[in-house]
PDB file of C-alpha atoms in Angstrom:
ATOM      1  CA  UNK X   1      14.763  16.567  22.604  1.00 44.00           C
ATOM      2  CA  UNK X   2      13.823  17.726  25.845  1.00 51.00           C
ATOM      3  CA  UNK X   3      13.937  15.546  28.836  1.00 47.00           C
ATOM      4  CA  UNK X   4      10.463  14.345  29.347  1.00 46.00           C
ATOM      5  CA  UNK X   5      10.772  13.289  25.711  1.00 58.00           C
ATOM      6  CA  UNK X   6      12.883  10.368  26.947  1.00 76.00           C
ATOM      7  CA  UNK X   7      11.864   9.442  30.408  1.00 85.00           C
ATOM      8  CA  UNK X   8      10.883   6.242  31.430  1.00 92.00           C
ATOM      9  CA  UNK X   9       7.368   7.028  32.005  1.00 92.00           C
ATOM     10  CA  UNK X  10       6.853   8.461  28.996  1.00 94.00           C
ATOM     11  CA  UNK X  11       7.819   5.264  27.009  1.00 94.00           C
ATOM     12  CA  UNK X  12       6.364   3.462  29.628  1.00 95.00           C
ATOM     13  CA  UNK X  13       2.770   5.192  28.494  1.00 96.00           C
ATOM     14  CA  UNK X  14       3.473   4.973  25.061  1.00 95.00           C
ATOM     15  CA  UNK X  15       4.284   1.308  24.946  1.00 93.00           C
ATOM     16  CA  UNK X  16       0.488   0.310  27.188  1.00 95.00           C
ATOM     17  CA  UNK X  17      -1.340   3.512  24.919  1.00 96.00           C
ATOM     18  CA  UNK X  18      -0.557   1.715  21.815  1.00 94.00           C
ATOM     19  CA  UNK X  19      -0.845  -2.005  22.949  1.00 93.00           C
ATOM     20  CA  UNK X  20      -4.706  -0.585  23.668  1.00 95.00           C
ATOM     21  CA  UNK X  21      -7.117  -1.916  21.374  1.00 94.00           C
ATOM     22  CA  UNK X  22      -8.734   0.555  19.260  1.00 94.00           C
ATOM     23  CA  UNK X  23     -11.668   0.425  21.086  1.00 95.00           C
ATOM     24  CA  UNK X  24      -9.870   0.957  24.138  1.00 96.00           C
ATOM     25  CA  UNK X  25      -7.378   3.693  23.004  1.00 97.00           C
ATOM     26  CA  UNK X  26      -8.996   7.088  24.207  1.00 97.00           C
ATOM     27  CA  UNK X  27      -9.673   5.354  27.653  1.00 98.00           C
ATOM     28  CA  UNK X  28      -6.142   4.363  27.939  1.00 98.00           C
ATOM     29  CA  UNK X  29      -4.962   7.796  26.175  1.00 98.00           C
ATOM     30  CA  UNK X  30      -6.853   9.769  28.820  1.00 97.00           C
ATOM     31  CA  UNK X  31      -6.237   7.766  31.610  1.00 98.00           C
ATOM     32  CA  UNK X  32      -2.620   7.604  31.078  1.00 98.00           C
ATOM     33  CA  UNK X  33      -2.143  11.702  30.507  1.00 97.00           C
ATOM     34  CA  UNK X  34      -3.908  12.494  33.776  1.00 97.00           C
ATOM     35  CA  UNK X  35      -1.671  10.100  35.455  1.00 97.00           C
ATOM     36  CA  UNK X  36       1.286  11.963  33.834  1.00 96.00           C
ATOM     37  CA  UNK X  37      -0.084  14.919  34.892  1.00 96.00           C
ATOM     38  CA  UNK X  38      -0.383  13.946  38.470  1.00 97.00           C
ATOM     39  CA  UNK X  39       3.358  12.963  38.656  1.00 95.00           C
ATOM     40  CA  UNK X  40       4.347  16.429  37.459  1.00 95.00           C
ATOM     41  CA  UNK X  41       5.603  15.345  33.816  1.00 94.00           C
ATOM     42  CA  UNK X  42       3.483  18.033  31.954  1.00 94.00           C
ATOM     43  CA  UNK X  43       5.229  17.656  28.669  1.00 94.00           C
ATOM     44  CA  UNK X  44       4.420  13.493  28.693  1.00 95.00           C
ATOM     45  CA  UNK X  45       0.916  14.371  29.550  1.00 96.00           C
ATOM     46  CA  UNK X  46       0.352  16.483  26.670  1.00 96.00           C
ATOM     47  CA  UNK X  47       2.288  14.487  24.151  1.00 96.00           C
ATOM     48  CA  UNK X  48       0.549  11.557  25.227  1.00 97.00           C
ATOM     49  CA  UNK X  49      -3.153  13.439  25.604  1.00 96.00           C
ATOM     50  CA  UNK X  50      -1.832  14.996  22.035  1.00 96.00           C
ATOM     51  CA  UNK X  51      -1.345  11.141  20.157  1.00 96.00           C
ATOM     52  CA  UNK X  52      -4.019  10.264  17.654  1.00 95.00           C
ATOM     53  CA  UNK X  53      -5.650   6.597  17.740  1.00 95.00           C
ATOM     54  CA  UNK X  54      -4.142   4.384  14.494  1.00 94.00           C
ATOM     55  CA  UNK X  55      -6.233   3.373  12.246  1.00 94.00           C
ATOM     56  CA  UNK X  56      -6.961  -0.319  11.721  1.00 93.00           C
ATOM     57  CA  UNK X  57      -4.344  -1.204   9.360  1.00 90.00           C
ATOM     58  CA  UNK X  58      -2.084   0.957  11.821  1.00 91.00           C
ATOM     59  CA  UNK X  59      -2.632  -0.857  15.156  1.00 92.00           C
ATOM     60  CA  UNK X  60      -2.794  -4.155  13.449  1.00 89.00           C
ATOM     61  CA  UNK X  61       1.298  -3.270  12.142  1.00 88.00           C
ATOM     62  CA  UNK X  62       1.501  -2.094  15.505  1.00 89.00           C
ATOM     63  CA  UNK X  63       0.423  -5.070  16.901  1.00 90.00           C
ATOM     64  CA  UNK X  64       2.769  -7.028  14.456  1.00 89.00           C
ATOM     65  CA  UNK X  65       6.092  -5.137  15.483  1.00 89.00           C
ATOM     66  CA  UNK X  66       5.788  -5.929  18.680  1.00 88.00           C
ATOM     67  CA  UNK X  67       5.893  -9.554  18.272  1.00 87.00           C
ATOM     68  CA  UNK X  68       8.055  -9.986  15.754  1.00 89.00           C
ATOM     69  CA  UNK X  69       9.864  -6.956  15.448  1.00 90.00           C
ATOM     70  CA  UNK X  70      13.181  -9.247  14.789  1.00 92.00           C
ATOM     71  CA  UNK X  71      11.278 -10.509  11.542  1.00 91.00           C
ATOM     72  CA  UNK X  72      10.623  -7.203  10.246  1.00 91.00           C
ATOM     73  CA  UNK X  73      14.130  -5.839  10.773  1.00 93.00           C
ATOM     74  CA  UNK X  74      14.932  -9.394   8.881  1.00 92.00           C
ATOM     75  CA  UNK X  75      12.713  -8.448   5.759  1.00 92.00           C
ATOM     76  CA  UNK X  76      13.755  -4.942   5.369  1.00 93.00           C
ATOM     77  CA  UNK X  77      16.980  -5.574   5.418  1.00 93.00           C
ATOM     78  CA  UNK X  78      16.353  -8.806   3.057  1.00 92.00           C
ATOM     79  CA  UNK X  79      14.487  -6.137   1.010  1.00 92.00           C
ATOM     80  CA  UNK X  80      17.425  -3.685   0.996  1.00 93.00           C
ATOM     81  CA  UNK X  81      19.760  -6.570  -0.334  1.00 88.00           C
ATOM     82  CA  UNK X  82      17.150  -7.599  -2.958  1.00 89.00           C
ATOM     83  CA  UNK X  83      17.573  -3.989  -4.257  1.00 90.00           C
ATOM     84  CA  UNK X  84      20.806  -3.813  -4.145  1.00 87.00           C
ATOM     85  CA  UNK X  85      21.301  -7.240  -6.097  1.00 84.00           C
ATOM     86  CA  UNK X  86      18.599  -5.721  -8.491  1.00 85.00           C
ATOM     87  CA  UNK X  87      20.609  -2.743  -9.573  1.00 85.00           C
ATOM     88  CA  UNK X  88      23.353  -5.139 -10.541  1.00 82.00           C
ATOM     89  CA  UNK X  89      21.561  -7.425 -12.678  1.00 80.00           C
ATOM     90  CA  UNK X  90      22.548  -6.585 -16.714  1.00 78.00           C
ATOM     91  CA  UNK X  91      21.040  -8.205 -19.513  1.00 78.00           C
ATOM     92  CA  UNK X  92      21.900 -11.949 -19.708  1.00 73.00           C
ATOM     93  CA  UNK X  93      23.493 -11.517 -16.512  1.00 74.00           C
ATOM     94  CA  UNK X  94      23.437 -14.339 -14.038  1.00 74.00           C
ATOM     95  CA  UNK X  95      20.363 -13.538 -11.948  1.00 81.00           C
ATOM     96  CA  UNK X  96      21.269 -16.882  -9.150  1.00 82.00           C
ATOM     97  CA  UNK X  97      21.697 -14.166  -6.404  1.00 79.00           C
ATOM     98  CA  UNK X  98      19.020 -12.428  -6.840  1.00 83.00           C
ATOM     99  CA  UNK X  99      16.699 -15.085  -7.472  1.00 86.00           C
ATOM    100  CA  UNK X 100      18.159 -16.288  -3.976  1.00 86.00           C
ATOM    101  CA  UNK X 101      17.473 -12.877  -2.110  1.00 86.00           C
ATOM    102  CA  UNK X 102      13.791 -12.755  -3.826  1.00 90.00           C
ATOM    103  CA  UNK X 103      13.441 -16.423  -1.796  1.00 91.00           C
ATOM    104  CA  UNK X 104      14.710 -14.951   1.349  1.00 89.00           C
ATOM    105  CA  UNK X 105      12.140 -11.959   1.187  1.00 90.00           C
ATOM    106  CA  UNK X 106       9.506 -13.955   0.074  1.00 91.00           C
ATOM    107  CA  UNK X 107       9.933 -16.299   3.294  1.00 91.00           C
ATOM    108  CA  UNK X 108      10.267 -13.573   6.040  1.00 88.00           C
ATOM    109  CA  UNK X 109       6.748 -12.091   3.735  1.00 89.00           C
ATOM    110  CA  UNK X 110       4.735 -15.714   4.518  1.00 89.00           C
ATOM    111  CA  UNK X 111       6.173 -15.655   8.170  1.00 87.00           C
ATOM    112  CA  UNK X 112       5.061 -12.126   9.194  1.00 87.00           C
ATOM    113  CA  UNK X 113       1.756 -12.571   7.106  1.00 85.00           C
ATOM    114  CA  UNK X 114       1.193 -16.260   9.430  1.00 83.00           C
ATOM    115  CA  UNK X 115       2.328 -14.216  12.794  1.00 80.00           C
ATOM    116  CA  UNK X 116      -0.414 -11.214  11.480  1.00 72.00           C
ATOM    117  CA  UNK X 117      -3.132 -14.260  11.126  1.00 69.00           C
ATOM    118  CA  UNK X 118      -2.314 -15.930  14.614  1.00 63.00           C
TER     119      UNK X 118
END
């Protein structure tokens, strides 16, 4: 990864591009790259210039992670354990843990679904 893959500005300019609204993306992707390019970080300037706006369902995830990115990390690795406690289950097996993970999931589901709403 080269260095203008990592420098500050360039996160910097991806974190405001894609807290733009989709209206405002390509005003905020252009403005953004020329400012890059003024600074001398040519690489930024064309990733950045280079980025696609999300679609809806995109931005709106987007959007989601960066509130309550703690709550996703939460449910996938709620999810993983469901799986996991899945693969175990046997015929007439008892099925209290997963039942119990399949709660857990289901809660951090209805909690990222109300923060999406709000």
């Amino acid at each position: 990864m080269a260095a203008s893959e990592r420098s500050p500005a360039r996160e910097r300019a991806l974190d405001e591009l894609y807290a733009a609204s989709p209206e405002e993306f390509v005003l905020v992707r252009s403005r953004l790259g020329a400012a890059l390019r003024r600074s001398g970080d040519l690489a930024a300037a064309d990733e950045i210039r280079g980025r696609r706006r999300p679609n809806l369902a995109a931005w709106a995830i987007n959007q989601l992670a960066r509130v309550a990115g703690a709550e996703i990390a939460e449910l996938v690795h709620t999810t993983n354990a469901l799986a996991a406690a899945q693969a175990t289950l046997t015929p007439g097996a008892a099925t209290d843990a997963w039942r119990e993970q399949a709660r857990q999931r289901q809660g951090h589901v209805d909690r990222l679904a109300d923060a999406g709403v709000t």
